[in-house]
Amino acid sequence: MEWSVNNAFKSYKDMEPKSTMDMVLIPNMDTIDIVLGSSEKGNVVPSAKPRKKTMTSVYLKYFETAPDGKTRRCKFCGQSYSIATATGNLGRHLSNRHPGYDKTGENVSSSAPQPSTTPTVIKKPQPQGRAPQVDYDHLNWLLIKWLILATLPPSTLEEKWLANSFKFLNPSIQLWPGEKYKAVFCEVFRSMREDVRASLEQVSSKVSIALDFWSSYEQIFYMSITCQWIDENWSFQKVLLDICQVPYPCTGSEIYNSLVKVLKMYNIENKVLSCTHDNSQNAIHACHALKEDLDGQKMGPFCFIPCAARTLSLIIDDALRTTKPVIAKVREFVQELNASLDISEDFIQLATAYKEGSWQFPLDASARWSGSYQMLDIVQKAGKSMDAVVRKNEEMLGNRMLLNTAEKNVVNIVHNYLEPFYKVISEIGVNTPPTIGMVIVYMDHISDTITTQQPPDWLKNPAEDMAKKLRSYNNQVCNIFIYMTAILDPRIKCELIPESLNSENYLEEARAHFVRNYYTTPFSSMTSGYSSQDIEDGGAVSFAEEIARKKRRASMSNATDELTQYLSESPAPTKTDVLEWWKVNSTRYPRLSAMARDFLAVQATSVKPDELFCSKGDEIDKQRFCMPHDSTQAILCIKSWTQGGLKLKYKSTEIDYERLMEMAAAAAADISLAGMDKKQK
């Protein structure tokens, strides 16, 4: 039997001369045995007339006895077993290595390796008791998968003691050299990028993009570009387009040039409706240049907006500014709790006794929002337990972690002040991805909170800075574009539109945009009753043409009525799945639903909220920072694509890792059988 992805690896032969390494990655199961660690003979034995069976078993017909009468060989793969091997073990071999063997019929012809003049016979005779030759390229491909999922560069495998660990398992193991891994990653990246390009060619709606930036340990400035759209089944689709280096001096001009290059590579310049950036001035300048470019080419409307999550993060940093020393103390206490089982058990018991809640360990001690809020939570909700644990373990912890009354009072005030922020961030994290309309509603609530609350004197300056950042965000998102996006959220419509966004002219502008861009007929460009040719002819038209125009005007009126009818109905409940609502109601609003597909794809954040507010972001930042330049683009893109559901490919051929693991499991089963066989001998 031949493995289905045999051809996936045969194309790899051209990468290195045969004299250097045998490059047959997935061998033909009919001509080679790749059982890892087997202690049976690996010699190719000519088939001979089977000896008369001395045992009766349903499994024996699938094995043939060697001329010397000492071994039996599988007719499917040629694996040899001692003549004394229990038939139950032979049955396990058939089940593990050849599922469905019992459906091949009574007369099973031997497909074991036979002497042949063809070059496909690779197995070489080996001394008794040694493992057969293994194609270790299987291992190398599994290591590639590991590097991708762990976000590690190929240089990781050049570590001496890692190689020694493999040698300990089997001295004959050979890993590819580092340059070969890099070449494979580059080829996989190119193959998978073609799949991404092909998928984007099938997108019929507008798309939105989001930009994120970071610097590596090599002081190289990177930009990631993510694309999102809503497919015809009303599901969000998101894909990483590229991770590219932004050339020095990394200003708006360099960002713009790098961004345009990627958009052109994927041929989506005419599909981009919006761009969400990271709130930096350079990104704003780049987006402004892109808007001028697209407007100049008359590619349709385009808008750029700041990241709501990053705005919230900056606002929260202002609020926590005065409590940083106290939070640092509590964080040190939490780190001790996480490190010591005895101390954490003391805390759990005391919290139960004081009725101060149930706490799950390890506690979040990260410096991000989730960790900082947990520090405030512990002081407010389990302050007695914390004090008791510190005093009980004073010899180990000292008294530096004890909080005085003033510090506890500060924590309680800030905790209450930030509680609305906690609820908003939780909602944004749950609704993935959050619509820009609902995020605007949340940000309006935050604005009201900052305005109406009367903070103590020591919190007034931070509160002013918070309000200033929020006003800057609102100024950037209060426009007709965001208004149209918001009203197309059936939970919001016109009723929940914040006052800052509710301009009198916006609704009429939205109607005009709807009619101009989503009134789809062969004469959609004729928004008036006449064409330029009619005007040149003095307005003289035929009677039939007058009738046709009347029909078109009536159709346009019906199209406008879709928006009127939609807005006249009450908003949907806030827990409504927005895309599911439009999927159900798209037949009622065929034209308006096309507009909703475009605008609801606008990304409210440039990063996933949990990657910014939770400890998950620490791991991502570390991986990005530590990745060398020659591996950053390929590994990070491949990882994102595979996590998004794309299959890993090499030279346009899918690498079947599920089958690889099945082979590994079968090999492990054969190792176990071989060990049992040796014991019987």
XYZ file of C-alpha atoms in Angstrom:
681
model
C 0.000 0.000 0.000
C 1.274 3.473 -0.827
C 0.935 6.474 1.446
C -1.257 9.252 0.044
C 1.325 12.016 0.490
C 4.247 10.148 -1.042
C 4.414 12.672 -3.851
C 4.335 15.547 -1.348
C 7.916 14.849 -0.503
C 9.396 13.390 -3.664
C 9.640 16.884 -5.103
C 12.067 17.721 -2.318
C 14.790 15.636 -3.993
C 16.003 18.541 -6.125
C 17.097 20.558 -3.127
C 20.243 18.514 -2.469
C 22.358 16.077 -4.475
C 21.704 12.415 -3.786
C 25.320 11.923 -2.870
C 24.800 14.160 0.142
C 21.546 12.758 1.473
C 18.749 10.514 0.334
C 15.840 12.908 -0.090
C 12.922 10.457 -0.411
C 10.863 11.845 2.447
C 7.838 9.582 2.451
C 8.868 6.245 0.985
C 6.664 3.838 -0.895
C 5.315 1.469 1.697
C 5.584 -1.376 -0.800
C 9.325 -1.069 -1.133
C 10.696 0.069 2.219
C 10.034 -0.450 5.901
C 10.435 2.659 8.056
C 9.563 1.124 11.417
C 11.455 3.214 13.965
C 13.618 1.232 16.331
C 12.607 -2.216 15.133
C 15.024 -4.936 16.131
C 13.973 -7.361 13.397
C 15.960 -8.168 10.290
C 15.769 -5.709 7.465
C 17.061 -7.950 4.681
C 15.192 -8.204 1.426
C 14.322 -11.875 1.105
C 13.134 -13.380 -2.176
C 9.649 -14.773 -1.965
C 9.423 -18.528 -1.769
C 6.742 -21.155 -1.592
C 5.308 -20.952 1.943
C 5.993 -23.845 4.244
C 3.030 -25.858 5.363
C 1.328 -24.015 8.210
C 1.657 -25.660 11.604
C -0.867 -23.356 13.278
C -4.332 -22.419 12.227
C -5.229 -18.721 12.531
C -7.165 -16.143 10.529
C -4.010 -13.998 10.503
C -1.542 -16.525 9.106
C -2.852 -16.254 5.553
C -1.474 -12.700 5.488
C 2.040 -13.911 6.323
C 4.400 -16.209 4.461
C 6.989 -18.446 6.081
C 10.650 -18.050 5.129
C 12.464 -21.060 3.529
C 14.453 -21.649 6.710
C 11.220 -21.963 8.689
C 12.437 -19.541 11.370
C 10.502 -16.401 10.459
C 7.212 -15.214 9.029
C 6.958 -12.171 6.805
C 3.984 -9.835 6.271
C 2.717 -10.051 2.700
C 1.834 -6.345 2.769
C 5.006 -4.695 4.027
C 7.595 -7.439 4.478
C 7.984 -7.001 8.255
C 9.514 -10.214 9.672
C 8.595 -11.954 12.916
C 9.896 -15.052 14.630
C 8.052 -18.277 13.825
C 7.247 -18.427 17.567
C 5.502 -15.039 17.596
C 1.999 -15.343 18.985
C -0.710 -14.997 16.351
C -2.339 -12.306 18.493
C 0.754 -10.166 17.984
C 0.552 -10.796 14.253
C -3.056 -9.623 14.369
C -2.045 -6.420 16.143
C 0.532 -5.783 13.447
C -2.138 -6.090 10.754
C -4.555 -3.808 12.617
C -1.981 -1.108 13.303
C -0.079 -1.121 10.028
C -2.709 -2.271 7.523
C -6.237 -1.194 8.527
C -8.788 -2.929 6.344
C -6.453 -5.854 5.603
C -9.340 -8.294 6.034
C -11.187 -6.691 3.115
C -8.519 -7.511 0.554
C -9.924 -10.967 -0.172
C -8.804 -14.495 0.575
C -5.962 -14.610 -1.931
C -3.434 -12.053 -0.809
C -0.477 -11.703 -3.086
C 2.741 -10.760 -1.437
C 3.659 -7.115 -1.810
C 6.746 -7.471 0.355
C 10.056 -6.226 -1.009
C 11.267 -8.469 -3.806
C 14.603 -8.589 -5.627
C 14.228 -6.236 -8.544
C 16.233 -4.298 -11.061
C 14.096 -1.197 -10.474
C 15.686 1.616 -8.442
C 12.734 1.785 -6.025
C 14.157 -0.954 -3.795
C 16.016 1.100 -1.220
C 16.352 -1.220 1.751
C 19.835 -2.583 2.373
C 20.759 -5.795 4.205
C 21.672 -5.141 7.823
C 23.279 -7.235 10.546
C 21.037 -9.265 12.819
C 19.649 -7.305 15.755
C 20.126 -3.826 14.267
C 17.267 -1.498 13.344
C 16.448 -1.192 9.646
C 17.481 1.968 7.807
C 15.022 4.735 8.604
C 14.169 7.704 6.428
C 14.753 10.415 9.025
C 13.383 13.141 6.781
C 10.065 12.219 8.440
C 11.567 13.420 11.715
C 12.814 16.618 10.087
C 9.335 17.446 8.820
C 7.885 16.861 12.268
C 10.542 19.189 13.676
C 9.489 21.820 11.156
C 5.960 21.589 12.523
C 7.321 21.966 16.057
C 9.367 25.035 15.144
C 6.294 26.656 13.588
C 3.947 26.003 16.513
C 6.571 26.962 19.106
C 7.603 30.047 17.079
C 11.275 29.094 17.133
C 13.914 29.825 14.478
C 15.686 26.963 12.629
C 18.890 27.825 14.504
C 17.246 26.176 17.549
C 18.045 22.774 16.020
C 21.722 23.653 15.756
C 22.007 23.543 19.535
C 24.574 20.837 20.303
C 22.790 19.216 23.217
C 19.504 19.016 21.392
C 21.286 17.082 18.638
C 22.942 14.927 21.302
C 19.522 14.116 22.744
C 18.397 12.789 19.371
C 21.630 10.811 19.068
C 20.898 9.268 22.450
C 17.613 7.926 21.065
C 19.244 6.683 17.888
C 22.886 7.352 16.870
C 21.993 7.190 13.169
C 19.592 10.145 13.305
C 20.619 12.975 11.012
C 19.034 16.408 11.221
C 19.103 18.744 8.262
C 21.622 21.577 8.393
C 20.260 24.967 9.415
C 20.412 26.418 5.901
C 18.284 23.580 4.614
C 15.579 24.263 7.202
C 15.588 27.927 6.166
C 15.254 26.982 2.493
C 12.314 24.696 3.288
C 10.593 27.411 5.337
C 11.003 29.911 2.506
C 9.492 27.481 0.004
C 6.602 26.622 2.342
C 5.988 30.356 2.856
C 5.846 30.985 -0.897
C 3.507 28.042 -1.506
C 1.094 29.026 1.264
C 1.132 32.689 0.268
C -0.152 31.627 -3.143
C -3.071 29.923 -1.390
C -3.832 33.139 0.496
C -3.677 35.110 -2.744
C -6.034 32.646 -4.439
C -8.537 32.833 -1.574
C -8.589 36.638 -1.711
C -9.310 36.540 -5.433
C -12.601 34.819 -4.587
C -13.719 37.520 -2.140
C -16.651 39.428 -3.611
C -17.083 42.014 -0.849
C -14.952 44.837 0.493
C -12.193 44.042 2.993
C -10.694 45.903 5.922
C -7.051 45.822 6.978
C -5.334 46.358 10.329
C -1.734 47.350 11.032
C 0.426 46.387 13.981
C 4.073 47.284 14.630
C 6.973 46.103 16.779
C 10.783 46.045 16.919
C 12.984 42.958 17.347
C 16.147 42.499 19.388
C 18.044 43.392 16.208
C 16.307 46.809 16.240
C 14.430 45.939 13.052
C 11.005 47.576 12.729
C 8.239 45.241 11.522
C 4.679 45.757 10.350
C 1.996 43.065 10.259
C -0.963 43.519 7.913
C -4.153 41.600 8.656
C -7.146 41.426 6.331
C -10.761 40.794 7.398
C -13.973 40.340 5.452
C -17.400 38.719 5.731
C -17.970 35.780 3.409
C -21.146 34.841 1.563
C -22.216 32.641 4.486
C -22.049 35.639 6.813
C -18.979 34.510 8.741
C -15.977 36.646 9.647
C -12.821 35.636 7.800
C -9.426 36.938 8.810
C -5.997 36.241 7.359
C -2.523 37.622 7.904
C -1.331 39.129 4.622
C 2.300 39.686 5.481
C 4.904 40.607 8.044
C 7.350 42.982 6.428
C 10.327 45.006 7.504
C 9.757 48.755 7.383
C 12.958 50.401 6.114
C 14.772 53.037 8.144
C 13.854 55.709 9.235
C 10.453 53.991 9.576
C 8.364 57.126 9.051
C 4.922 57.373 7.499
C 6.423 57.367 4.018
C 8.209 54.035 4.533
C 5.115 52.506 6.140
C 2.957 53.674 3.224
C 5.336 52.245 0.592
C 5.565 48.893 2.396
C 1.786 48.723 2.778
C 1.040 49.523 -0.861
C 3.531 46.896 -1.985
C 1.638 44.209 -0.034
C -1.790 45.356 -1.251
C -0.605 45.243 -4.850
C 0.974 41.831 -4.384
C -2.430 40.469 -3.327
C -4.254 42.658 -5.876
C -6.731 44.029 -3.316
C -6.141 47.810 -3.571
C -9.608 48.229 -5.064
C -11.240 46.114 -2.318
C -9.893 47.892 0.763
C -12.610 49.848 2.572
C -10.831 50.753 5.809
C -7.580 50.535 7.743
C -7.284 50.283 11.522
C -3.904 51.477 12.826
C -2.065 51.418 16.146
C -2.669 55.132 16.980
C 0.929 56.152 16.182
C 1.539 59.349 14.205
C 3.617 57.551 11.571
C 0.792 55.073 10.952
C -1.709 57.937 10.688
C 0.471 59.666 8.090
C 0.782 56.421 6.111
C -3.005 55.885 6.148
C -3.595 59.482 5.082
C -1.246 58.972 2.109
C -3.058 55.756 1.222
C -6.424 57.547 1.302
C -5.139 60.256 -1.021
C -3.820 57.578 -3.374
C -7.086 55.599 -3.427
C -9.218 58.733 -3.747
C -7.050 59.850 -6.652
C -7.632 56.541 -8.402
C -11.371 56.753 -7.603
C -11.374 53.303 -6.020
C -14.306 54.093 -3.777
C -14.615 55.256 -0.173
C -11.772 54.628 2.253
C -11.450 55.446 5.938
C -8.769 54.909 8.585
C -9.458 54.708 12.316
C -7.422 54.281 15.511
C -7.359 51.055 17.501
C -9.961 51.163 20.280
C -8.116 48.576 22.373
C -4.852 50.547 22.356
C -6.756 53.706 23.257
C -8.301 51.923 26.246
C -4.900 50.575 27.256
C -3.384 54.075 27.284
C -6.337 55.451 29.270
C -6.010 52.673 31.859
C -2.264 53.303 32.200
C -3.099 56.875 33.195
C -5.549 55.659 35.838
C -3.035 53.202 37.319
C -0.205 55.724 37.399
C -0.640 56.700 41.049
C -1.109 53.125 42.292
C 1.942 51.533 40.668
C 3.938 51.216 43.947
C 1.018 49.489 45.683
C 0.364 47.187 42.706
C 4.061 46.261 42.687
C 3.800 45.119 46.324
C 0.712 43.038 45.645
C 2.263 41.537 42.515
C 5.288 40.417 44.538
C 2.921 38.758 47.012
C 1.030 36.994 44.204
C 4.288 35.744 42.686
C 5.153 34.180 46.052
C 1.708 32.571 46.171
C 2.191 31.081 42.711
C 5.674 29.805 43.587
C 4.829 28.117 46.894
C 2.206 25.407 47.275
C 2.183 25.822 51.072
C 1.619 29.578 50.972
C -1.088 29.299 48.316
C -2.882 26.659 50.397
C -2.729 28.996 53.392
C -4.308 31.735 51.290
C -7.092 29.454 50.015
C -7.938 28.263 53.533
C -7.942 31.771 54.981
C -10.020 33.156 52.092
C -12.568 30.424 52.755
C -12.581 31.145 56.482
C -12.963 34.904 55.954
C -15.514 34.314 53.161
C -13.355 36.295 50.752
C -14.106 34.319 47.631
C -12.664 31.370 45.736
C -9.337 31.870 43.937
C -7.888 29.743 41.151
C -4.120 29.276 41.013
C -1.857 30.281 39.435
C -3.093 33.849 39.724
C -2.440 36.261 36.869
C 0.620 38.281 37.882
C 1.335 39.830 34.481
C 2.007 43.552 34.090
C -0.862 43.837 31.607
C -4.371 45.003 32.419
C -5.651 41.569 33.426
C -2.835 41.137 35.951
C -2.985 44.691 37.317
C -6.736 44.509 37.854
C -6.303 41.165 39.603
C -3.872 42.858 42.030
C -6.535 45.454 42.838
C -9.125 42.682 43.132
C -7.099 40.763 45.710
C -6.641 43.784 47.968
C -10.313 44.753 47.820
C -11.865 41.282 47.997
C -9.283 39.299 49.989
C -7.405 41.932 51.989
C -7.749 40.086 55.320
C -6.456 36.845 53.841
C -3.491 38.621 52.284
C -2.523 40.259 55.584
C -2.895 36.975 57.466
C -0.734 35.045 54.996
C 2.013 37.683 55.096
C 2.071 37.671 58.895
C 2.021 33.881 59.103
C 4.956 33.625 56.700
C 6.739 36.762 57.872
C 10.024 34.909 58.243
C 9.985 34.097 54.533
C 8.093 37.074 53.099
C 9.041 39.819 55.541
C 6.636 42.642 56.294
C 7.327 44.702 53.159
C 4.181 43.282 51.498
C 1.826 44.482 54.228
C -0.311 47.379 53.040
C -1.171 50.266 55.324
C -4.618 51.809 55.598
C -3.859 54.639 53.148
C -2.609 52.203 50.515
C -5.687 50.031 50.863
C -7.897 53.107 50.537
C -6.125 54.090 47.297
C -6.602 50.608 45.894
C -10.320 50.586 46.722
C -10.893 53.964 45.038
C -9.012 53.000 41.869
C -10.686 49.583 41.751
C -14.151 51.166 41.832
C -13.095 53.847 39.356
C -11.881 51.243 36.851
C -14.721 48.768 37.223
C -16.553 50.120 34.120
C -13.344 49.686 32.154
C -13.120 46.092 33.322
C -16.662 45.400 32.109
C -16.063 47.061 28.730
C -12.817 45.190 28.123
C -14.493 41.925 29.090
C -17.312 42.597 26.614
C -14.884 43.480 23.823
C -12.928 40.295 24.511
C -16.054 38.112 24.464
C -17.457 39.610 21.247
C -14.794 38.507 18.809
C -14.405 40.383 16.630
C -16.302 43.337 18.142
C -18.147 45.567 15.680
C -16.988 49.153 15.483
C -20.531 50.331 16.211
C -20.757 48.537 19.538
C -17.228 49.625 20.461
C -18.273 53.259 19.881
C -21.169 52.707 22.295
C -18.755 51.280 24.899
C -16.312 54.164 24.459
C -19.169 56.634 24.901
C -20.008 54.907 28.179
C -16.372 55.267 29.287
C -16.501 58.963 28.392
C -19.603 59.443 30.537
C -17.898 57.607 33.403
C -14.845 59.870 33.321
C -16.978 63.008 33.026
C -19.527 62.250 35.760
C -17.295 60.706 38.423
C -15.698 63.041 40.952
C -12.240 61.598 41.635
C -10.123 62.634 44.639
C -7.465 65.307 44.108
C -4.646 62.818 43.560
C -6.632 61.218 40.706
C -7.752 64.445 38.964
C -4.663 64.868 36.775
C -4.769 61.250 35.538
C -8.519 61.676 34.889
C -7.838 64.751 32.740
C -5.251 62.831 30.715
C -7.731 59.999 30.284
C -10.414 62.378 29.030
C -7.950 63.989 26.610
C -7.065 60.631 25.021
C -10.723 59.702 24.754
C -11.571 62.992 23.039
C -8.775 62.373 20.534
C -10.217 58.938 19.750
C -13.746 60.318 19.357
C -12.540 63.067 17.032
C -10.990 60.454 14.736
C -14.016 58.159 14.587
C -16.814 60.736 14.408
C -17.428 60.775 10.665
C -19.999 59.615 8.118
C -18.070 56.413 7.477
C -18.270 55.216 11.095
C -21.868 56.432 11.299
C -22.852 54.136 8.421
C -20.955 51.259 10.035
C -22.763 51.820 13.337
C -26.324 52.026 12.004
C -25.822 48.795 10.054
C -25.358 47.004 13.383
C -28.973 45.866 14.029
C -28.410 46.222 17.793
C -27.654 49.940 17.420
C -29.328 51.515 14.362
C -30.093 55.172 15.146
C -31.319 54.686 18.720
C -27.964 53.897 20.385
C -25.783 56.169 18.262
C -23.694 58.343 20.643
C -24.523 62.027 20.582
C -21.045 62.910 19.309
C -21.674 60.787 16.203
C -25.320 61.697 15.629
C -25.039 64.532 13.103
C -28.228 65.676 11.360
C -26.652 65.366 7.938
C -25.188 61.890 8.398
C -28.404 59.980 7.773
C -29.038 61.696 4.446
C -25.415 61.190 3.445
C -25.772 57.515 4.339
C -28.849 57.254 2.109
C -26.979 58.899 -0.755
C -24.022 56.548 -0.342
C -26.332 53.540 -0.235
C -28.117 54.510 -3.456
C -24.912 55.522 -5.221
C -22.903 52.395 -4.432
C -25.400 49.591 -3.788
C -28.153 50.261 -6.308
C -27.040 47.432 -8.600
C -28.525 47.390 -12.112
C -26.834 47.558 -15.523
C -27.605 51.286 -15.386
C -26.476 51.858 -11.827
C -24.314 54.812 -12.834
C -27.412 56.691 -14.038
C -28.508 58.148 -10.736
C -30.394 60.865 -12.587
C -32.839 60.013 -15.335
C -30.467 60.926 -18.151
C -27.100 59.934 -19.470
C -24.428 62.202 -20.957
C -25.395 60.926 -24.418
C -29.011 62.003 -23.849
C -27.871 65.490 -22.961
C -25.798 65.682 -26.138
C -28.907 64.643 -28.104
C -30.875 67.505 -26.591
C -32.765 65.249 -24.214
C -34.746 63.568 -26.947
C -35.437 59.965 -25.943
C -37.685 57.241 -27.202
C -40.998 56.307 -25.599
C -39.547 52.882 -24.664
C -36.596 54.587 -22.954
C -38.940 56.753 -20.901
C -40.726 53.632 -19.670
C -37.402 51.988 -18.787
C -36.299 55.048 -16.806
C -39.554 55.110 -14.907
C -38.990 51.481 -13.899
C -35.451 52.259 -12.798
C -36.567 55.226 -10.677
C -39.181 53.035 -8.987
C -36.531 50.391 -8.317
C -34.232 53.029 -6.826
C -37.038 54.213 -4.571
C -37.531 50.639 -3.399
C -33.827 50.393 -2.672
C -33.977 53.550 -0.543
C -37.022 52.135 1.211
C -34.883 49.171 2.345
C -32.853 51.528 4.531
C -35.974 53.345 5.739
C -37.736 50.088 6.609
C -34.633 48.729 8.360
C -34.198 51.841 10.513
C -37.921 52.046 11.341
C -37.798 48.720 13.203
C -36.647 48.473 16.807
C -33.014 47.501 17.407
C -32.251 43.852 18.053
C -31.310 42.750 21.601
C -27.685 43.472 22.508
C -26.903 39.749 22.774
C -27.906 39.231 19.131
C -25.338 37.669 16.803
C -25.002 40.459 14.245
C -23.917 38.317 11.308
C -26.554 35.693 12.026
C -29.190 38.462 12.059
C -28.112 39.668 8.627
C -27.917 36.132 7.297
C -31.555 35.586 8.253
C -32.735 39.015 7.047
C -30.662 39.359 3.876
C -33.649 38.302 1.752
C -35.682 41.172 3.215
C -32.894 43.661 2.538
C -30.977 42.309 -0.476
C -29.213 45.597 -1.316
C -28.736 46.845 2.232
C -27.259 43.482 3.255
C -24.557 43.919 0.592
C -23.622 47.216 2.196
C -23.686 45.604 5.656
C -21.273 42.888 4.486
C -18.789 45.575 3.517
C -19.066 47.914 6.490
C -19.445 45.404 9.325
C -16.045 43.974 8.376
C -14.344 47.169 9.598
C -11.968 46.200 12.399
C -12.395 48.108 15.662
C -8.979 47.011 16.930
C -5.625 46.482 15.240
C -4.822 43.578 17.587
C -6.946 40.979 19.326
C -8.024 42.409 22.696
C -6.807 39.360 24.631
C -3.341 39.779 23.103
C -3.172 43.336 24.425
C -4.905 43.086 27.803
C -3.993 39.551 28.921
C -0.784 37.659 29.693
C -1.066 35.930 26.307
C 0.400 39.102 24.840
C 3.615 38.695 26.858
C 4.383 35.422 25.098
C 3.632 36.910 21.683
C 5.852 39.934 22.360
C 8.683 37.689 23.516
C 8.447 35.505 20.417
C 8.446 38.508 18.115
C 11.303 40.217 19.913
C 13.543 37.134 19.907
C 12.951 36.010 16.317
C 15.950 36.628 13.992
C 15.336 38.582 10.816
C 15.971 35.662 8.443
C 13.087 33.698 10.017
C 10.559 36.324 11.131
C 8.436 36.631 8.013
C 8.295 32.944 7.087
C 7.707 31.412 10.519
C 5.230 33.983 11.853
C 3.195 33.957 8.641
C 3.182 30.169 8.333
C 2.112 29.837 11.964
C -0.753 32.275 11.511
C -1.894 30.619 8.290
C -1.873 27.088 9.717
C -3.732 28.250 12.835
C -6.283 29.835 10.515
C -6.949 26.495 8.809
C -4.611 26.535 5.798
C -2.681 23.348 5.115
C 1.101 23.438 5.257
C 2.420 23.056 1.726
C 5.782 22.514 0.107
C 6.022 23.375 -3.585
C 2.228 23.417 -3.845
C 1.911 19.935 -2.327
C 0.180 19.435 1.013
C 2.187 17.927 3.861
C -0.086 15.403 5.540
C 0.958 15.607 9.191
C -1.957 13.494 10.341
C -0.673 10.645 8.218
C 2.839 11.213 9.515
C 1.579 10.786 13.058
C -0.342 7.658 12.078
C 2.915 6.253 10.709
C 4.679 7.165 13.950
C 1.987 5.386 15.980
C 2.237 2.320 13.772
C 6.013 2.338 14.145
C 5.680 2.526 17.922
C 3.316 -0.455 17.854
C 5.826 -2.460 15.825
C 8.573 -1.573 18.287
C 6.402 -2.952 21.055
C 5.729 -6.138 19.088
C 9.408 -6.556 18.306
C 10.227 -6.245 22.008
C 7.680 -8.918 22.907
C 9.112 -11.104 20.168
C 12.626 -10.841 21.611
C 11.361 -11.838 25.049
C 9.715 -14.944 23.582
C 12.995 -15.924 21.934
